[in-house]
């Protein structure tokens, strides 16, 4: 498996001066499982030190970006700037015996404004143990302006469950004006309705999943639109994405299986492990929003205390903003198809480092951002509509009622 932590095909990006909403909601994963006792390497945060820090907002252009380790060495560092609905790699170099990475070129001296930076680093600690870390930060948006951070990215190819999400950097008071300024259209044509989740997020979707081959255009006509007293929009751009093949996977938590359907036909049934009693998996329809070749999963980031800290979880597919993943599992032995042992995620058999021939590797290689994973027969509630792209769990009448105006 490539040592790069993150797939280049990660499609949760932005439009305009744009950010990935999934990235804003947290990079650390949400579950582990089994009784394996892991060693005590430095945590990813302790070993891989990223400046500006994770989740920092309104970073000024003059601040310096760097990645360092206090011991061992950096194996790889990938930095991406997300702006104007496109991801652009930030070039850089390793220094001081690979203990520091710094950007080269223009961003070595000045960060871009109104952008998101995503940092993925892999390092070896002093004992040769591999640790991965993913962080994000956002840069300053000029005063009295607002921007929309939109999913998916320009020219992305996505699954049929993709929901267009627009997250705003400021509270929107005049929702009707902002909603009118954003047009989402499709070819072939289909009705697309908006739904507000609070004053900072506006989602769009059709009544049913998109048809494969649909071309969707998002027209962000926000420039000079007044969102609040004295606060005006900055963006005036149009972007497109394409809907790929249909893949809907149904997890049966009671039967410990996942049926993978392409175009409505079952192509495989995979043995899984889901959430154990006391940490069950959400029921309902969830949409793939992020795909990571390898990531760290730390129970402290999702309210489980110190129950687990796994530095190298392979084939991690994010399903919710709160930390539900479908991921490879190399530590839980023969539980797949037999019992539920995770802390809320769905696990597929894998090997340490990730293997393309394992169930987890097979599924990862055949998945797209925007694919649907539906969980049934779990002893838990249905996932909330605003948790990731959970809007498909809301019926069409309720969804339409969430708009600020009728078109």
XYZ file of C-alpha atoms in Angstrom, residues 36-272:
237
model
C -5.426 -6.459 21.580
C -3.024 -4.490 23.748
C -0.984 -2.061 21.665
C 2.440 -0.678 22.483
C 2.929 2.838 23.741
C 4.385 4.875 20.887
C 4.070 8.624 21.015
C 0.635 9.730 19.935
C 0.364 11.222 16.463
C -0.113 14.670 18.001
C 3.006 14.293 20.157
C 5.220 12.941 17.388
C 4.012 14.869 14.331
C 3.788 18.551 15.176
C 2.003 20.737 12.648
C 2.000 24.528 12.727
C -0.580 26.147 12.466
C -2.372 23.726 14.805
C -5.241 21.414 13.966
C -8.554 23.192 13.434
C -7.068 26.684 13.688
C -9.220 29.286 11.970
C -8.477 32.728 10.535
C -4.748 32.021 10.180
C -3.002 35.127 8.862
C -1.019 35.038 5.617
C 2.251 35.873 7.375
C 2.166 32.795 9.639
C 4.572 29.966 8.782
C 3.548 26.435 7.869
C 5.804 23.600 8.992
C 5.741 19.961 10.105
C 8.323 18.671 12.592
C 9.144 15.606 14.705
C 11.145 15.657 17.976
C 12.612 12.216 17.239
C 12.783 9.699 14.417
C 12.053 11.098 10.964
C 9.302 12.151 8.631
C 8.620 9.590 5.910
C 6.235 11.652 3.833
C 4.382 14.944 4.010
C 1.539 15.906 1.696
C 0.011 19.371 1.926
C -2.953 20.446 -0.175
C -4.470 23.916 -0.455
C -8.200 23.935 -1.206
C -9.340 27.110 -2.899
C -11.768 27.953 -5.697
C -13.172 24.409 -5.567
C -9.854 22.852 -6.511
C -7.115 21.104 -4.595
C -3.577 22.222 -5.333
C -0.524 20.474 -3.939
C 1.800 22.681 -1.900
C 5.434 21.852 -2.771
C 7.906 21.510 0.061
C 11.112 19.894 1.249
C 12.394 17.862 4.154
C 15.199 19.406 6.218
C 17.377 18.580 9.243
C 17.693 14.849 8.531
C 13.996 14.645 7.636
C 12.922 16.009 11.015
C 11.262 19.090 9.508
C 9.185 19.865 6.427
C 8.603 23.364 5.106
C 6.837 24.644 1.982
C 8.785 25.980 -0.958
C 7.627 28.469 -3.554
C 5.148 31.273 -2.777
C 3.631 29.516 0.223
C 7.032 29.336 1.847
C 6.612 33.045 2.573
C 2.881 33.671 2.560
C -0.245 31.549 2.991
C -3.220 32.052 0.697
C -6.227 33.827 2.192
C -9.740 32.350 2.359
C -8.440 28.814 1.885
C -8.192 25.517 3.688
C -4.917 23.651 4.099
C -4.895 19.882 4.611
C -1.757 18.230 5.964
C -1.140 14.466 5.842
C 2.109 13.223 7.343
C 3.630 9.822 8.068
C 6.588 9.516 10.442
C 8.706 6.892 12.157
C 9.352 7.416 15.862
C 12.709 6.724 17.547
C 11.920 2.992 17.646
C 10.885 2.742 14.006
C 7.126 2.639 14.621
C 5.003 4.277 11.951
C 2.508 6.975 12.922
C 0.122 8.910 10.658
C -1.520 12.277 11.236
C -4.080 14.324 9.318
C -4.786 17.953 10.233
C -6.506 20.954 8.699
C -6.542 24.692 9.256
C -8.215 27.608 7.512
C -6.884 31.030 6.662
C -8.301 34.464 7.261
C -11.292 35.771 5.338
C -11.321 39.564 4.989
C -13.629 41.427 7.394
C -17.228 42.012 6.381
C -17.151 39.161 3.882
C -18.575 35.660 4.004
C -17.776 32.592 1.927
C -19.328 29.185 1.378
C -17.342 26.005 1.966
C -18.847 23.474 -0.410
C -18.786 19.715 -1.016
C -17.961 18.137 -3.482
C -15.011 19.594 -5.353
C -15.029 20.914 -8.905
C -14.927 18.171 -11.560
C -15.310 15.401 -8.977
C -16.780 12.011 -9.885
C -19.021 10.922 -7.026
C -21.464 8.243 -5.969
C -25.227 8.513 -6.381
C -25.784 9.486 -2.736
C -23.781 12.722 -2.910
C -25.376 15.682 -1.106
C -24.230 19.202 -1.955
C -23.207 20.898 1.303
C -22.500 24.593 1.733
C -21.002 25.573 5.099
C -20.582 29.271 5.797
C -17.820 30.946 7.783
C -20.317 33.350 9.370
C -23.844 33.054 10.730
C -26.349 33.727 7.944
C -29.190 35.966 9.098
C -30.726 36.654 5.688
C -31.127 33.015 4.688
C -33.649 33.717 1.943
C -31.273 36.029 0.060
C -28.355 33.627 0.363
C -30.467 30.647 -0.684
C -31.713 32.489 -3.776
C -28.114 33.248 -4.740
C -27.123 29.560 -4.862
C -28.472 27.510 -7.756
C -27.971 23.742 -8.058
C -29.108 22.259 -11.372
C -28.747 18.883 -13.095
C -28.647 17.394 -16.582
C -30.797 15.382 -17.102
C -33.109 17.626 -15.127
C -34.425 16.717 -11.691
C -35.936 18.763 -8.889
C -33.327 19.674 -6.263
C -34.393 21.145 -2.944
C -32.429 23.066 -0.262
C -32.486 22.440 3.490
C -30.934 24.594 6.217
C -29.255 23.066 9.255
C -28.950 26.081 11.532
C -27.554 29.360 10.227
C -24.217 28.038 8.983
C -25.080 25.144 6.674
C -27.255 24.717 3.587
C -27.585 21.313 1.863
C -29.119 20.397 -1.508
C -30.390 17.036 -2.789
C -33.010 15.496 -5.104
C -35.921 13.377 -3.848
C -34.118 10.137 -4.702
C -30.475 9.257 -5.290
C -28.951 10.814 -8.404
C -29.054 8.813 -11.625
C -25.634 7.615 -12.816
C -24.211 9.928 -15.456
C -25.947 13.062 -14.152
C -23.981 16.297 -14.543
C -24.597 18.665 -11.612
C -23.789 22.374 -11.665
C -23.491 24.511 -8.549
C -23.692 28.234 -9.242
C -22.454 30.191 -6.263
C -23.667 33.737 -6.959
C -22.857 35.173 -3.540
C -20.830 38.224 -4.500
C -22.279 41.308 -2.765
C -25.244 39.362 -1.367
C -25.978 40.643 2.136
C -26.016 37.787 4.674
C -26.148 39.956 7.812
C -25.922 43.684 8.548
C -22.763 44.902 6.818
C -21.644 41.391 5.788
C -21.516 40.622 2.044
C -20.630 37.622 -0.101
C -17.319 37.183 -1.908
C -17.888 34.402 -4.450
C -19.324 34.380 -7.972
C -18.426 31.087 -9.643
C -19.996 27.997 -11.150
C -18.718 24.455 -10.645
C -19.695 21.002 -11.815
C -19.432 17.390 -10.727
C -20.416 14.087 -12.320
C -22.390 11.233 -10.782
C -20.726 7.875 -11.380
C -22.065 4.332 -11.068
C -24.558 3.387 -8.356
C -23.155 1.541 -5.314
C -25.253 1.054 -2.196
C -23.955 -1.250 0.541
C -26.298 -2.580 3.238
C -24.808 -3.556 6.594
C -26.852 -6.009 8.669
C -25.453 -5.556 12.179
C -27.363 -8.569 13.503
C -26.227 -10.923 10.738
C -22.676 -9.437 10.676
C -22.720 -9.022 6.897
C -22.534 -6.259 4.292
C -24.157 -6.751 0.885
C -22.528 -4.591 -1.804
C -24.912 -3.670 -4.618
C -23.872 -2.196 -7.960
C -26.729 -0.973 -10.113
C -29.122 -2.776 -7.763
C -27.382 -6.161 -8.113
C -25.455 -7.824 -5.280
C -21.816 -8.170 -6.329
C -20.494 -9.494 -3.006
C -21.438 -10.173 0.600
C -18.667 -9.366 3.076
C -18.393 -10.485 6.722
C -18.222 -7.514 9.101
